XYZ file of C-alpha atoms in Angstrom:
427
model
C -4.803 30.742 4.489
C -5.426 33.122 1.573
C -1.703 33.442 0.872
C -1.222 29.663 0.872
C -4.294 29.188 -1.308
C -2.983 31.678 -3.844
C 0.516 30.178 -3.748
C -0.834 26.718 -4.539
C -3.319 27.854 -7.168
C -0.506 29.732 -8.924
C 1.295 26.400 -9.142
C -1.571 24.592 -10.878
C 0.301 24.231 -14.158
C 3.398 23.071 -12.293
C 1.328 20.477 -10.423
C -0.079 19.106 -13.677
C 3.353 18.959 -15.315
C 4.920 17.317 -12.254
C 2.216 14.659 -12.093
C 2.570 13.936 -15.791
C 6.352 13.648 -15.516
C 6.081 11.218 -12.604
C 3.559 9.044 -14.470
C 5.796 8.937 -17.527
C 8.563 7.312 -15.485
C 7.191 3.764 -15.594
C 8.289 2.466 -12.195
C 6.757 -0.972 -12.654
C 6.801 -3.390 -9.733
C 7.556 -6.182 -10.349
C 10.352 -6.228 -11.220
C 11.252 -2.721 -10.012
C 12.016 -0.654 -13.091
C 13.310 2.931 -13.230
C 13.423 3.421 -9.464
C 16.691 5.338 -9.621
C 15.382 7.482 -12.459
C 12.392 8.767 -10.500
C 14.572 9.469 -7.456
C 17.034 11.386 -9.646
C 14.137 13.356 -11.131
C 12.902 14.421 -7.690
C 16.416 15.365 -6.594
C 16.938 17.447 -9.739
C 13.721 19.318 -8.973
C 14.173 19.916 -5.250
C 17.905 20.273 -4.642
C 18.151 23.631 -6.486
C 15.419 24.951 -4.170
C 17.516 24.244 -1.080
C 16.299 20.758 -0.218
C 18.951 18.338 1.001
C 18.352 15.117 -0.915
C 19.553 11.692 0.152
C 19.288 8.690 -2.154
C 19.151 5.425 -0.254
C 19.392 1.964 -1.740
C 17.802 -0.834 0.296
C 20.739 -3.220 0.001
C 19.710 -6.799 0.717
C 15.982 -6.071 0.902
C 13.591 -8.469 -0.835
C 13.752 -7.787 -4.571
C 16.948 -5.727 -4.438
C 19.467 -6.757 -7.090
C 22.053 -5.200 -9.361
C 19.549 -5.337 -12.215
C 16.702 -3.871 -10.145
C 18.114 -1.957 -7.158
C 15.614 -0.647 -4.627
C 16.209 3.113 -4.601
C 14.494 5.606 -2.298
C 14.852 9.343 -1.832
C 14.350 11.576 1.201
C 14.328 15.339 0.547
C 14.700 17.504 3.654
C 14.169 21.234 4.223
C 15.458 22.572 7.529
C 13.803 25.597 9.028
C 15.411 28.557 10.766
C 14.170 27.645 14.233
C 13.831 24.529 16.371
C 10.644 22.567 15.896
C 9.165 19.250 14.907
C 9.624 17.279 11.702
C 6.669 16.714 9.366
C 7.251 13.890 6.905
C 5.253 13.193 3.727
C 5.817 9.655 2.469
C 4.702 8.410 -0.954
C 5.605 5.198 -2.737
C 6.907 5.657 -6.263
C 6.291 2.107 -7.556
C 3.234 1.152 -9.592
C 1.574 -2.170 -10.377
C 1.408 -3.894 -13.749
C -0.627 -2.232 -16.476
C -3.116 -5.047 -17.118
C -5.677 -5.074 -19.924
C -8.549 -2.785 -20.846
C -6.798 0.562 -21.239
C -8.131 3.061 -23.775
C -5.202 5.469 -23.233
C -1.425 5.244 -23.004
C -0.837 3.926 -19.458
C 2.329 6.004 -19.190
C 1.279 8.982 -21.283
C 0.089 11.234 -18.471
C -2.732 12.452 -20.700
C -4.668 15.468 -19.430
C -8.351 15.583 -20.390
C -10.529 18.112 -18.660
C -9.818 17.876 -14.944
C -8.288 14.396 -15.130
C -4.737 13.138 -15.604
C -4.659 9.515 -16.767
C -1.994 6.883 -16.307
C -0.807 3.973 -14.238
C -0.021 5.370 -10.819
C -1.929 8.628 -11.375
C -4.222 7.854 -8.462
C -2.032 5.368 -6.596
C -0.081 7.452 -5.807
C 1.925 9.798 -7.983
C -0.837 12.382 -7.757
C -0.433 12.330 -3.990
C 3.351 12.597 -4.278
C 3.017 15.582 -6.605
C 0.480 17.265 -4.313
C 2.780 16.914 -1.295
C 5.727 18.381 -3.223
C 3.680 21.369 -4.410
C 2.281 21.920 -0.901
C 5.753 21.890 0.645
C 7.241 24.142 -2.037
C 4.427 26.686 -1.614
C 4.727 26.653 2.171
C 8.513 27.101 2.137
C 8.273 29.948 -0.382
C 5.973 31.824 1.997
C 7.703 30.695 5.194
C 11.463 30.465 4.574
C 12.104 30.874 8.317
C 9.679 28.140 9.418
C 10.390 26.083 12.503
C 11.482 22.458 12.465
C 11.897 20.613 9.204
C 9.908 19.155 6.344
C 10.703 15.846 4.699
C 9.346 14.340 1.509
C 10.167 10.748 0.707
C 9.497 8.682 -2.394
C 9.985 5.042 -1.558
C 10.074 1.657 -3.240
C 7.979 -1.466 -3.238
C 4.872 -0.492 -1.272
C 2.874 -2.519 -3.762
C 4.843 -5.629 -2.771
C 5.074 -5.100 0.984
C 7.303 -2.053 1.332
C 10.380 -3.950 2.494
C 12.638 -2.244 -0.045
C 11.226 1.126 0.931
C 9.671 2.339 4.173
C 10.510 -0.816 6.115
C 14.176 -0.447 5.188
C 14.197 3.262 6.061
C 12.532 2.546 9.394
C 15.093 -0.142 10.177
C 17.821 2.439 9.525
C 16.225 4.849 12.024
C 14.928 7.286 9.415
C 11.787 8.061 11.457
C 13.442 8.403 14.867
C 13.414 12.220 14.682
C 10.043 12.534 12.890
C 7.040 13.884 14.758
C 4.252 13.588 12.185
C 3.754 11.474 9.056
C 1.216 11.939 6.267
C 1.023 9.268 3.558
C -0.837 10.743 0.532
C -2.632 7.540 -0.467
C -5.853 8.076 -2.494
C -8.478 7.967 0.239
C -10.532 10.981 -1.015
C -9.649 14.572 -0.198
C -12.199 14.923 2.608
C -11.265 11.787 4.560
C -8.496 10.888 6.971
C -7.378 7.275 6.998
C -6.403 6.269 10.517
C -4.963 2.851 9.720
C -5.656 -0.533 8.221
C -6.782 -4.077 8.880
C -4.322 -6.885 9.508
C -3.234 -9.457 6.956
C -1.967 -13.017 7.014
C -0.853 -14.650 3.791
C -0.171 -18.345 3.896
C 0.386 -21.237 1.539
C -1.574 -24.404 2.234
C -0.312 -27.603 0.639
C -2.088 -30.918 0.494
C 0.038 -33.986 -0.191
C -0.757 -37.248 -1.933
C 1.057 -39.944 -3.912
C 1.909 -39.901 -7.611
C 0.699 -42.762 -9.843
C -0.247 -43.437 -13.452
C -3.382 -41.570 -14.495
C -4.924 -44.753 -15.870
C -4.679 -46.330 -12.404
C -5.568 -43.512 -10.011
C -6.521 -46.055 -7.327
C -2.778 -46.721 -6.906
C -2.136 -43.078 -6.085
C -3.546 -40.455 -3.773
C -4.847 -37.292 -5.445
C -3.716 -34.123 -3.672
C -6.179 -32.052 -5.725
C -9.112 -34.047 -4.362
C -7.764 -33.433 -0.863
C -7.649 -29.709 -1.595
C -11.214 -29.897 -2.874
C -12.231 -31.232 0.539
C -10.381 -28.320 2.169
C -12.245 -25.795 0.044
C -15.569 -27.507 0.768
C -14.831 -27.134 4.469
C -13.985 -23.469 3.964
C -17.339 -22.929 2.276
C -19.206 -24.794 5.002
C -17.516 -23.380 8.120
C -14.798 -20.761 7.672
C -16.478 -18.176 5.434
C -19.661 -18.163 7.580
C -17.488 -17.758 10.683
C -15.649 -14.761 9.211
C -18.844 -13.117 7.961
C -20.084 -13.082 11.544
C -17.105 -11.076 12.815
C -17.473 -7.290 12.806
C -15.241 -4.406 13.807
C -15.697 -1.007 15.373
C -12.922 0.272 13.084
C -14.413 2.623 10.439
C -13.245 0.351 7.610
C -14.368 1.121 4.082
C -16.128 -0.246 2.121
C -18.789 -1.682 4.412
C -18.078 -5.288 3.412
C -14.559 -4.980 4.817
C -15.880 -4.361 8.328
C -16.072 -8.138 8.573
C -13.136 -10.510 8.436
C -12.394 -11.748 4.936
C -10.572 -14.572 3.189
C -9.483 -14.647 -0.433
C -7.896 -17.561 -2.289
C -5.175 -15.866 -4.307
C -4.113 -18.864 -6.366
C -4.387 -22.619 -6.710
C -2.119 -25.095 -8.418
C -1.921 -28.856 -8.404
C -0.228 -31.495 -10.489
C 2.238 -31.076 -13.343
C 4.033 -27.799 -13.839
C 2.251 -25.529 -16.320
C 4.056 -25.290 -19.633
C 4.713 -22.112 -21.663
C 1.854 -20.866 -23.841
C 3.634 -21.964 -26.999
C 3.980 -25.577 -25.796
C 2.000 -27.825 -28.172
C 2.409 -31.199 -26.491
C 0.043 -33.039 -24.175
C 0.397 -33.422 -20.420
C 1.633 -36.694 -18.975
C -0.946 -38.924 -17.236
C -0.116 -38.593 -13.540
C -2.039 -38.450 -10.293
C -1.010 -35.137 -8.667
C 0.864 -35.612 -5.423
C 0.895 -31.919 -4.444
C -1.698 -29.142 -4.508
C -1.168 -25.640 -3.179
C -3.341 -22.623 -2.516
C -2.295 -19.191 -1.297
C -4.766 -17.584 1.075
C -5.115 -13.888 1.872
C -6.768 -13.497 5.274
C -7.643 -9.952 6.358
C -8.409 -9.581 10.045
C -9.713 -6.991 12.459
C -8.118 -5.102 15.323
C -10.346 -7.066 17.690
C -8.808 -10.366 16.513
C -5.567 -11.973 17.640
C -3.195 -13.286 14.971
C -2.731 -16.583 16.801
C -6.523 -17.045 16.770
C -6.631 -16.255 13.043
C -4.072 -18.956 12.318
C -5.648 -21.487 14.662
C -8.982 -21.239 12.811
C -7.298 -22.498 9.634
C -5.364 -25.196 11.467
C -8.567 -26.408 13.107
C -10.224 -26.551 9.687
C -7.402 -28.663 8.296
C -7.621 -31.021 11.253
C -11.356 -31.474 10.693
C -10.674 -32.482 7.105
C -7.892 -34.802 8.215
C -10.231 -36.560 10.633
C -12.497 -37.489 7.706
C -9.775 -38.485 5.218
C -7.395 -41.188 6.512
C -4.550 -40.481 4.059
C -4.791 -36.702 4.333
C -1.501 -34.825 4.884
C -0.932 -31.090 4.769
C 1.433 -28.219 5.525
C 0.734 -24.553 6.267
C 3.533 -22.082 5.518
C 3.471 -18.434 6.594
C 4.237 -15.981 3.785
C 3.437 -12.544 5.186
C 1.714 -11.054 8.199
C 0.831 -7.553 9.417
C -0.852 -6.553 12.650
C -3.753 -4.054 12.336
C -2.849 -0.409 12.957
C -5.045 2.542 13.892
C -4.000 6.027 14.991
C -6.091 7.737 17.662
C -8.432 10.476 16.409
C -6.924 12.814 19.008
C -3.381 12.435 17.642
C -1.845 15.805 16.672
C -1.547 15.059 12.955
C -5.177 13.906 12.861
C -6.466 17.026 14.587
C -4.420 19.317 12.380
C -5.485 17.588 9.154
C -9.147 17.536 10.192
C -9.068 21.276 10.893
C -7.401 21.927 7.527
C -9.991 19.863 5.643
C -12.793 21.831 7.244
C -11.132 25.145 6.337
C -10.430 24.167 2.730
C -13.567 22.196 1.889
C -16.079 23.723 4.299
C -17.141 20.396 5.792
C -16.045 18.085 8.553
C -13.489 15.422 7.785
C -14.534 11.811 7.585
C -12.524 9.103 9.343
C -11.867 5.775 7.673
C -9.690 2.687 7.904
C -8.271 0.968 4.839
C -9.343 -2.604 4.015
C -5.774 -3.355 2.881
C -2.421 -2.462 4.334
C -0.052 0.276 3.260
C 3.244 1.637 4.596
C 1.777 2.902 7.872
C 2.417 -0.624 9.157
C 6.188 -0.118 8.985
C 6.128 3.395 10.440
C 4.050 2.059 13.328
C 5.713 -1.298 14.032
C 9.331 -0.671 13.013
C 9.559 3.111 13.257
C 7.605 3.143 16.542
C 5.660 6.222 15.451
C 1.909 6.229 16.044
C 1.309 9.809 14.895
C 0.747 8.746 11.293
C -2.184 8.918 8.864
C -2.968 8.464 5.197
C -4.437 11.510 3.498
C -4.305 12.353 -0.173
C -6.144 13.040 -3.445
C -7.791 10.422 -5.592
C -10.504 7.814 -5.486
C -9.345 4.541 -3.943
C -11.565 2.455 -6.235
C -9.504 3.599 -9.243
C -6.260 2.135 -7.890
C -4.876 -0.699 -10.058
C -7.711 -0.241 -12.572
C -7.429 0.397 -16.341
C -7.677 4.087 -17.290
C -6.610 5.074 -13.769
C -6.829 8.836 -13.230
C -6.467 11.591 -10.651
C -8.383 14.875 -10.575
C -6.445 18.133 -10.826
C -8.829 19.979 -8.487
C -8.592 17.154 -5.971
C -4.812 17.480 -6.005
C -4.996 21.264 -5.586
C -7.426 20.948 -2.675
C -5.320 18.249 -1.037
C -2.186 20.360 -1.485
C -3.935 23.254 0.276
C -4.827 20.920 3.151
C -1.243 19.673 3.391
C 0.136 23.210 3.339
C -2.233 24.256 6.141
C -1.093 21.259 8.187
C 2.500 22.448 7.765
C 1.468 25.946 8.813
C -0.249 24.593 11.911
C 2.436 22.149 13.022
C 5.505 24.200 12.120
C 4.322 27.776 12.630
C 1.291 27.963 14.915
C 2.314 25.122 17.226
C 5.962 26.160 17.303
C 5.064 29.798 18.088
C 2.688 28.684 20.833
C 5.534 26.766 22.466
C 7.875 29.754 22.596
């Protein structure tokens, strides 16, 4: 442990510089900018150290185009002896900047212990920590067993279909024994999985007419108002009464939740510089997008039927009411067992590095574990990495240097356990 600790601490400046470089490559999603550039950067760093690097474009995946190709990289270091494969997966895309920043979002500014920038916390700090951990471990253990993989993948922020899902479909996890995803869940906590999600679009339908004679039409917006009234009266109270045994954080997410992502009815919105007036029409369509997060104790068919039943109740009270529900996206909840090998190894490493027992949590939202579990058929997967989850997607996002160093030490100890101690015990 002392040798690994020293090897990582000696790389503190390298960790800072790596994190800053990654932040400065503005891999904005949407639309998917500079994906190839960040993959090329990682290859240029790791290939000279003996890592075999494979760049993989997710041809045909959602969002992939000639203007914005979905590039991923997998860097692989083979050991000298047979053994298992430990895979660190980080997404390289970041969300829009938004408003409220007091620093350059892509400057990678270091102030005190903090590095600021979009993606610093979510999750380029975690990517950098995993690279430093692997480099330090390999330097001390060139004849390690098995193999280590580090991937930087696309589009996690928009579902992961141009990244981990595509890799899983290609069989990229078939030989992998353990996966750690360095999402920012705090350096002393292991994230076992996530809640489920169902996104859907609900449309109410009416009949267009002149706005001066609304009695000749049928207002779809008023119909949607009745839907939202029914949600307030019955659906939100129903969801608030559902609770899970999953250790979801924060506490409010231990119940089922529903968010209305957007609402639109009537004429198409014009550009901001449009100076004319809208035409006087009764809206014949109104749409909302709902984001329903559900628990491992719930069945997806039940989740959907609750909304259908709500719509039917509204229909029974409104003779001209017509509606459609369209599925947009769905993910089944996932949770790795606390006795899984990667969980036990990471928990032991946290206790050694930080001097306290690891906490166990479940994420309120989904991340790429869903694809490793459902498509890759690998349950031995967790999220563990530096950073404070509440900072993700916020202005002045930052990651702590000491948190990254501590997390890198944990990751290196996990490699030592799974590729040295475990492999030697099996000989």
